[in-house]
Amino acid sequence: MKVSALNRGGHGLYLEGSIYGIPCLFLVDTDTNITLLRADLVRKLTERLIYTAPNLTLKTATSKKAKIHGKLDASIECGSRKFQHRVYVADITDSCIRSLDFLQKFKFTINLEKNEIRTGSEKIFLFSGSTQYRKRTSDGKDVLSRRFCFEGCEP
């Protein structure tokens, strides 16, 4: 399976939400077919984790392999609504990735012109962001940073 990002000009689109009350900034990804949660965020949920075969991996958008640790039948909150959906726990960079299967199952629509996603009659703002951007150090050098940046960041 391939994990990549719905992106505009090198920046992903992100949606605020939570999984079992744990805040997540979901990367909206229309090119992957499973919803993912980064492994370090599942510490509080270990009793809910359904372990998978130890050799299960996925292929990221950069063609690297990421280990899948298990899965959860999770309560996912988005806007004012809650959804039950299977989430896989893996070694990924983003905290959470919202997949095409989730978007289709719950009839979400995405409006790229307005940077919003709709579920039922509710509209939710999408954030444009990048996990890698340039910043200037105190000595005047430009360096790449891996911190998360929203709007106005130089790629």
Short mmCIF file of C-alpha atoms in Angstrom, two decimals:
data_model
loop_
_atom_site.label_atom_id
_atom_site.label_comp_id
_atom_site.label_asym_id
_atom_site.label_seq_id
_atom_site.Cartn_x
_atom_site.Cartn_y
_atom_site.Cartn_z
CA MET A 1 0.00 0.00 0.00
CA LYS A 2 1.20 3.51 -0.76
CA VAL A 3 0.80 6.47 1.57
CA SER A 4 1.04 9.93 0.07
CA ALA A 5 -0.62 13.30 0.52
CA LEU A 6 -3.37 15.35 -1.06
CA ASN A 7 -1.23 18.38 -1.57
CA ARG A 8 -1.23 21.79 -3.09
CA GLY A 9 2.12 23.22 -4.08
CA GLY A 10 4.08 20.85 -1.83
CA HIS A 11 1.93 21.42 1.25
CA GLY A 12 -0.48 18.87 2.66
CA LEU A 13 -4.02 19.65 3.75
CA TYR A 14 -4.78 18.96 7.42
CA LEU A 15 -7.94 18.55 9.44
CA GLU A 16 -8.27 18.86 13.21
CA GLY A 17 -9.86 15.98 15.07
CA SER A 18 -9.23 13.33 17.70
CA ILE A 19 -9.00 9.58 18.17
CA TYR A 20 -10.40 8.43 21.53
CA GLY A 21 -9.99 12.00 22.75
CA ILE A 22 -6.32 12.24 21.70
CA PRO A 23 -5.98 15.41 19.57
CA CYS A 24 -4.77 14.74 16.04
CA LEU A 25 -3.96 16.88 13.08
CA PHE A 26 -5.04 14.55 10.26
CA LEU A 27 -3.27 14.72 6.93
CA VAL A 28 -6.08 14.35 4.37
CA ASP A 29 -4.79 11.69 1.99
CA THR A 30 -6.89 10.62 -0.98
CA ASP A 31 -4.20 8.26 -2.24
CA THR A 32 -4.13 5.83 0.69
CA ASN A 33 -6.81 3.33 1.60
CA ILE A 34 -6.32 3.03 5.37
CA THR A 35 -6.46 5.57 8.19
CA LEU A 36 -3.21 5.74 10.16
CA LEU A 37 -2.12 6.84 13.64
CA ARG A 38 1.53 7.39 14.54
CA ALA A 39 2.79 4.67 16.90
CA ASP A 40 3.98 6.96 19.71
CA LEU A 41 0.47 8.42 20.12
CA VAL A 42 -1.09 5.08 21.05
CA ARG A 43 0.56 4.69 24.49
CA LYS A 44 -2.69 5.53 26.30
CA LEU A 45 -4.64 3.10 24.12
CA THR A 46 -2.57 -0.09 24.41
CA GLU A 47 -5.47 -2.05 25.91
CA ARG A 48 -7.52 -1.29 22.78
CA LEU A 49 -4.73 -2.17 20.33
CA ILE A 50 -5.27 -5.31 18.24
CA TYR A 51 -1.77 -6.55 17.43
CA THR A 52 -0.97 -7.58 13.86
CA ALA A 53 1.63 -9.91 12.38
CA PRO A 54 5.14 -8.65 13.29
CA ASN A 55 6.32 -8.40 9.66
CA LEU A 56 3.47 -6.19 8.38
CA THR A 57 4.68 -2.97 6.72
CA LEU A 58 3.39 -0.28 4.42
CA LYS A 59 5.17 1.70 1.72
CA THR A 60 5.26 5.47 2.21
CA ALA A 61 5.09 8.12 -0.50
CA THR A 62 8.89 8.30 -0.35
CA SER A 63 9.06 4.51 -0.98
CA LYS A 64 10.30 3.77 2.55
CA LYS A 65 8.82 0.91 4.55
CA ALA A 66 6.97 1.71 7.78
CA LYS A 67 6.17 -0.96 10.36
CA ILE A 68 2.50 -1.50 11.27
CA HIS A 69 2.18 -2.25 15.01
CA GLY A 70 -1.51 -3.02 15.16
CA LYS A 71 -4.99 -1.68 14.59
CA LEU A 72 -7.78 -0.05 16.56
CA ASP A 73 -11.51 0.03 16.03
CA ALA A 74 -11.46 3.69 16.96
CA SER A 75 -13.81 6.47 17.89
CA ILE A 76 -12.78 9.37 15.65
CA GLU A 77 -14.09 12.87 16.27
CA CYS A 78 -14.23 15.38 13.45
CA GLY A 79 -16.06 18.66 13.83
CA SER A 80 -19.14 17.96 15.96
CA ARG A 81 -19.50 14.33 14.81
CA LYS A 82 -18.06 11.01 16.00
CA PHE A 83 -17.31 8.07 13.73
CA GLN A 84 -16.32 4.44 14.38
CA HIS A 85 -13.59 3.37 12.00
CA ARG A 86 -10.59 1.04 11.83
CA VAL A 87 -7.25 2.81 12.31
CA TYR A 88 -3.83 1.24 11.78
CA VAL A 89 -0.94 2.16 14.08
CA ALA A 90 2.33 2.61 12.19
CA ASP A 91 5.72 4.30 12.17
CA ILE A 92 4.72 7.38 10.16
CA THR A 93 5.85 11.03 10.25
CA ASP A 94 2.43 12.73 10.47
CA SER A 95 0.47 12.22 13.70
CA CYS A 96 -2.59 10.93 11.84
CA ILE A 97 -3.56 10.29 8.22
CA ARG A 98 -7.21 10.40 7.15
CA SER A 99 -7.66 8.06 4.19
CA LEU A 100 -9.91 7.85 1.16
CA ASP A 101 -11.82 4.87 2.64
CA PHE A 102 -12.84 7.02 5.63
CA LEU A 103 -13.81 9.97 3.44
CA GLN A 104 -15.94 7.77 1.17
CA LYS A 105 -17.49 5.65 3.93
CA PHE A 106 -18.77 8.72 5.78
CA LYS A 107 -19.55 10.73 2.62
CA PHE A 108 -17.09 13.58 3.16
CA THR A 109 -16.63 16.07 0.33
CA ILE A 110 -13.55 18.23 -0.16
CA ASN A 111 -13.63 21.73 -1.65
CA LEU A 112 -10.05 22.67 -2.56
CA GLU A 113 -10.98 26.19 -3.66
CA LYS A 114 -12.35 27.02 -0.22
CA ASN A 115 -9.93 24.76 1.74
CA GLU A 116 -12.82 23.03 3.48
CA ILE A 117 -14.21 19.59 3.99
CA ARG A 118 -17.90 18.87 4.48
CA THR A 119 -19.58 16.14 6.48
CA GLY A 120 -23.35 16.30 6.28
CA SER A 121 -24.25 19.97 6.58
CA GLU A 122 -21.12 20.82 8.60
CA LYS A 123 -18.18 22.61 6.95
CA ILE A 124 -14.73 22.20 8.51
CA PHE A 125 -11.69 24.30 7.59
CA LEU A 126 -8.64 22.51 6.16
CA PHE A 127 -5.19 23.80 7.11
CA SER A 128 -2.44 23.98 4.55
CA GLY A 129 0.86 22.97 6.08
CA SER A 130 4.28 21.52 5.56
CA THR A 131 6.49 19.40 7.80
CA GLN A 132 9.61 20.67 6.07
CA TYR A 133 10.33 24.31 5.41
CA ARG A 134 13.18 26.82 5.29
CA LYS A 135 14.00 29.06 8.22
CA ARG A 136 16.72 31.63 8.82
CA THR A 137 19.08 31.07 11.76
CA SER A 138 20.43 33.86 13.97
CA ASP A 139 23.65 33.94 11.93
CA GLY A 140 21.69 34.53 8.70
CA LYS A 141 21.88 31.01 7.19
CA ASP A 142 18.87 29.33 5.60
CA VAL A 143 18.29 25.78 6.87
CA LEU A 144 15.56 23.19 6.38
CA SER A 145 13.43 22.59 9.46
CA ARG A 146 11.30 19.51 10.19
CA ARG A 147 8.88 21.42 12.45
CA PHE A 148 5.32 21.81 11.32
CA CYS A 149 4.52 25.08 9.60
CA PHE A 150 1.18 26.53 8.45
CA GLU A 151 0.72 29.11 5.68
CA GLY A 152 3.46 31.44 4.56
CA CYS A 153 6.35 28.99 4.97
CA GLU A 154 9.03 28.80 2.33
CA PRO A 155 9.31 25.23 0.94
#
